[in-house]
Amino acid sequence: MRFDTLLVHEGQSSQPVTGDVVPPIHVATTFDRSPQDPVTRFYGRGENPTREALESCLAALEDAPFALTFSSGQAAAVAVLSLVPPGSKLVSSDDVYGGTYELFQTLGRFGIEVDYVDLADPERRDAAITPDVAMVWVETPTNPLLRIADIAAISARASDVGALVVVDNTFATPVSQQPLALGAQVSLYSTTKFIAGHSDVLGGALVYRDSALHERLLAHRSVTGAVPGALDCYLTHRGLKTLSLRFARQCANAASVAASLGESPFVGAVHYPGHSDHPQHDVAVRQMSSHGAMVSFAYLGDPETLLGGTRLFGAAVSLGAVRSLLALPASMSHRAIPRDDLLRRGVTDNLVRLSLGIEHPADLIDDLSAAMRAGMRGHAREGADRP
Ligand SMILES: *Cc1c(COP(=O)(O)O)cnc(C)c1O
């Protein structure tokens, strides 16, 4: 079956007794083990049929035998970080999700050193991946600057030194980017974002091919207990069925909005991998089947006025949902990162990040233009009032 068919069918077989075309939500926390029932499940922390249906679909989307879901993207990250031996080194994209950075801050007490590197730069990337590195953590496109790292090149280099490659594929989704096919060992998702897609359920997932890895990750999840509930799995799986359709519209909207931002007098640099002048546009074209649904840009007016001035764009963190969202990374999603670090990486106070939803693109452009114009007036007045 092809990708779009798998989205709808995998893990969704009709029920033998009742004929339901949608599998029921299994809420049982424990399973009958009387001798006449050949039961393979024991306890809900370890096994749950609703969770397994979602996992079989997520695995199939990357042609992988294994997927494990978690109560959040962060819980999935903690599980995969349990593979890094104490005292070793982790190389990470420098422009990384704020929560990932905060999580990495806690690794010091295990003696794990984190080296933040611009993995989009081939020279720095190759110099950083040395034999003492146990794991390379790749976020591509990065958040919020949408730089692109070459997953195949990183994976080749990492395999030379025996390091595992984990790709946070939350922004690209399996529709657009297949990290395992490019040589990475683990794809990580915050399913909270595009996979579930409606801003109404938290979740995380790991997708991978290695059975020894599966034993370790499954054991970690069972003992630490960060499993998603059955209703959450159901909602995530329900959202997943429309991922291709939603993402195609979201990407088209991102292209339209990025084009209009490029022509706006209120806008400085626009960060969008689909523009031919994006520094890693060629890598994006090679490893992604679309340019994604995220755009960021430097706004020349007052960012706070812009944040409060849109009607359609929600002023909120998070991304990937049917409703468009607008955020200021420096004061919202990335506020835990020291200001100097942010500025050094180009995350300025006026950097605006958009997550495009599925609304009509002309309405989104009108809404954004009106809010930007209002923010410019405020800004000009403020400037004029100053002595
Ligand atoms: C949101 C996000 C996470 C964390 O996921 P949660 O579901 O919020 O725990 C990790 N990586 C990226 C890129 C994200 O956007």
Short mmCIF file of N, CA, C and O in Angstrom, two decimals, residues 187-235:
data_model
loop_
_atom_site.label_atom_id
_atom_site.label_comp_id
_atom_site.label_asym_id
_atom_site.label_seq_id
_atom_site.Cartn_x
_atom_site.Cartn_y
_atom_site.Cartn_z
N SER A 187 13.49 8.09 14.17
CA SER A 187 12.68 9.29 13.89
C SER A 187 11.89 9.62 15.14
O SER A 187 11.25 8.72 15.70
N LEU A 188 11.95 10.87 15.55
CA LEU A 188 11.22 11.27 16.75
C LEU A 188 10.13 12.26 16.36
O LEU A 188 10.34 13.12 15.48
N TYR A 189 8.98 12.13 16.99
CA TYR A 189 7.87 13.05 16.72
C TYR A 189 7.27 13.58 18.01
O TYR A 189 7.06 12.82 18.96
N SER A 190 6.95 14.86 17.98
CA SER A 190 5.92 15.36 18.88
C SER A 190 4.64 15.18 18.06
O SER A 190 4.37 15.95 17.14
N THR A 191 3.86 14.15 18.37
CA THR A 191 2.62 13.91 17.60
C THR A 191 1.56 14.96 17.94
O THR A 191 0.54 15.06 17.27
N THR A 192 1.85 15.74 19.00
CA THR A 192 1.02 16.89 19.37
C THR A 192 0.82 17.84 18.18
O THR A 192 -0.19 18.53 18.09
N LYS A 193 1.79 17.87 17.29
CA LYS A 193 1.82 18.86 16.22
C LYS A 193 1.10 18.33 14.97
O LYS A 193 -0.07 18.04 15.04
N PHE A 194 1.80 18.18 13.84
CA PHE A 194 1.12 17.83 12.58
C PHE A 194 0.42 16.47 12.62
O PHE A 194 -0.64 16.30 12.02
N ILE A 195 1.00 15.49 13.30
CA ILE A 195 0.46 14.12 13.25
C ILE A 195 -0.98 14.09 13.78
O ILE A 195 -1.88 13.60 13.10
N ALA A 196 -1.20 14.64 14.96
CA ALA A 196 -2.57 14.70 15.49
C ALA A 196 -3.31 15.89 14.86
O ALA A 196 -4.47 15.78 14.47
N GLY A 197 -2.63 17.04 14.81
CA GLY A 197 -3.04 18.12 13.93
C GLY A 197 -4.17 19.05 14.33
O GLY A 197 -4.54 19.91 13.54
N HIS A 198 -4.74 18.90 15.52
CA HIS A 198 -5.90 19.73 15.86
C HIS A 198 -5.75 20.45 17.21
O HIS A 198 -6.74 20.93 17.77
N SER A 199 -4.52 20.55 17.73
CA SER A 199 -4.26 21.23 19.01
C SER A 199 -5.13 20.71 20.15
O SER A 199 -5.54 21.48 21.02
N ASP A 200 -5.44 19.40 20.13
CA ASP A 200 -6.29 18.90 21.22
C ASP A 200 -5.78 17.63 21.88
O ASP A 200 -6.48 17.02 22.70
N VAL A 201 -4.54 17.22 21.55
CA VAL A 201 -4.01 16.03 22.22
C VAL A 201 -2.48 16.05 22.19
O VAL A 201 -1.86 16.31 21.16
N LEU A 202 -1.87 15.80 23.36
CA LEU A 202 -0.41 15.71 23.46
C LEU A 202 0.04 14.29 23.16
O LEU A 202 -0.68 13.33 23.47
N GLY A 203 1.23 14.16 22.59
CA GLY A 203 1.77 12.83 22.38
C GLY A 203 3.13 12.88 21.74
O GLY A 203 3.55 13.91 21.20
N GLY A 204 3.83 11.75 21.79
CA GLY A 204 5.14 11.64 21.16
C GLY A 204 5.31 10.26 20.57
O GLY A 204 4.57 9.34 20.92
N ALA A 205 6.27 10.11 19.67
CA ALA A 205 6.52 8.80 19.07
C ALA A 205 7.97 8.65 18.66
O ALA A 205 8.63 9.65 18.32
N LEU A 206 8.44 7.42 18.69
CA LEU A 206 9.74 7.04 18.14
C LEU A 206 9.49 5.96 17.10
O LEU A 206 8.70 5.04 17.35
N VAL A 207 10.14 6.07 15.95
CA VAL A 207 10.01 5.07 14.89
C VAL A 207 11.42 4.63 14.52
O VAL A 207 12.32 5.46 14.37
N TYR A 208 11.62 3.30 14.42
CA TYR A 208 12.98 2.78 14.19
C TYR A 208 12.90 1.36 13.68
O TYR A 208 11.85 0.73 13.68
N ARG A 209 14.08 0.83 13.24
CA ARG A 209 14.09 -0.49 12.58
C ARG A 209 14.80 -1.58 13.37
O ARG A 209 14.61 -2.75 13.10
N ASP A 210 15.61 -1.19 14.34
CA ASP A 210 16.50 -2.16 14.98
C ASP A 210 15.80 -2.86 16.16
O ASP A 210 15.28 -2.20 17.06
N SER A 211 15.82 -4.20 16.17
CA SER A 211 15.08 -4.91 17.22
C SER A 211 15.78 -4.83 18.58
O SER A 211 15.11 -4.83 19.62
N ALA A 212 17.11 -4.73 18.59
CA ALA A 212 17.80 -4.57 19.88
C ALA A 212 17.44 -3.22 20.51
O ALA A 212 17.21 -3.11 21.72
N LEU A 213 17.33 -2.21 19.65
CA LEU A 213 16.90 -0.89 20.11
C LEU A 213 15.48 -0.97 20.69
O LEU A 213 15.17 -0.37 21.71
N HIS A 214 14.64 -1.76 20.01
CA HIS A 214 13.25 -1.91 20.45
C HIS A 214 13.18 -2.49 21.86
O HIS A 214 12.43 -2.00 22.70
N GLU A 215 13.97 -3.53 22.13
CA GLU A 215 13.98 -4.13 23.47
C GLU A 215 14.28 -3.06 24.53
O GLU A 215 13.61 -2.98 25.56
N ARG A 216 15.28 -2.25 24.25
CA ARG A 216 15.69 -1.26 25.26
C ARG A 216 14.66 -0.15 25.42
O ARG A 216 14.36 0.28 26.53
N LEU A 217 14.12 0.34 24.29
CA LEU A 217 13.16 1.44 24.38
C LEU A 217 11.84 0.99 25.01
O LEU A 217 11.24 1.70 25.81
N LEU A 218 11.41 -0.21 24.65
CA LEU A 218 10.18 -0.75 25.22
C LEU A 218 10.32 -0.95 26.72
O LEU A 218 9.43 -0.59 27.51
N ALA A 219 11.47 -1.49 27.14
CA ALA A 219 11.71 -1.69 28.56
C ALA A 219 11.73 -0.34 29.29
O ALA A 219 11.14 -0.19 30.36
N HIS A 220 12.36 0.65 28.66
CA HIS A 220 12.41 1.98 29.27
C HIS A 220 11.01 2.54 29.46
O HIS A 220 10.65 3.05 30.52
N ARG A 221 10.20 2.44 28.40
CA ARG A 221 8.84 3.01 28.50
C ARG A 221 8.01 2.27 29.55
O ARG A 221 7.26 2.89 30.30
N SER A 222 8.14 0.94 29.59
CA SER A 222 7.35 0.17 30.54
C SER A 222 7.68 0.53 31.99
O SER A 222 6.78 0.66 32.81
N VAL A 223 8.96 0.71 32.28
CA VAL A 223 9.32 0.99 33.68
C VAL A 223 9.13 2.46 34.04
O VAL A 223 8.83 2.77 35.19
N THR A 224 9.29 3.37 33.07
CA THR A 224 9.13 4.78 33.42
C THR A 224 7.67 5.21 33.30
O THR A 224 7.24 6.16 33.95
N GLY A 225 6.88 4.52 32.46
CA GLY A 225 5.43 4.71 32.48
C GLY A 225 4.87 5.89 31.74
O GLY A 225 3.70 6.23 31.93
N ALA A 226 5.67 6.52 30.85
CA ALA A 226 5.15 7.72 30.15
C ALA A 226 4.35 7.30 28.91
O ALA A 226 4.65 7.68 27.79
N VAL A 227 3.30 6.49 29.14
CA VAL A 227 2.48 6.01 28.03
C VAL A 227 1.30 6.94 27.78
O VAL A 227 0.78 7.56 28.71
N PRO A 228 0.85 7.04 26.51
CA PRO A 228 -0.34 7.84 26.23
C PRO A 228 -1.58 7.03 26.59
O PRO A 228 -1.58 5.80 26.49
N GLY A 229 -2.64 7.71 27.00
CA GLY A 229 -3.89 7.04 27.32
C GLY A 229 -4.60 6.59 26.05
O GLY A 229 -4.28 7.05 24.94
N ALA A 230 -5.57 5.69 26.21
CA ALA A 230 -6.27 5.13 25.06
C ALA A 230 -7.02 6.21 24.27
O ALA A 230 -7.00 6.21 23.04
N LEU A 231 -7.67 7.13 24.96
CA LEU A 231 -8.41 8.18 24.24
C LEU A 231 -7.46 9.07 23.46
O LEU A 231 -7.75 9.47 22.32
N ASP A 232 -6.31 9.37 24.05
CA ASP A 232 -5.30 10.18 23.35
C ASP A 232 -4.82 9.46 22.09
O ASP A 232 -4.63 10.09 21.04
N CYS A 233 -4.61 8.16 22.21
CA CYS A 233 -4.16 7.38 21.03
C CYS A 233 -5.24 7.40 19.95
O CYS A 233 -4.94 7.54 18.76
N TYR A 234 -6.48 7.26 20.38
CA TYR A 234 -7.58 7.28 19.42
C TYR A 234 -7.63 8.63 18.68
O TYR A 234 -7.72 8.69 17.45
N LEU A 235 -7.55 9.72 19.43
CA LEU A 235 -7.61 11.06 18.82
C LEU A 235 -6.44 11.28 17.86
O LEU A 235 -6.59 11.85 16.78
#
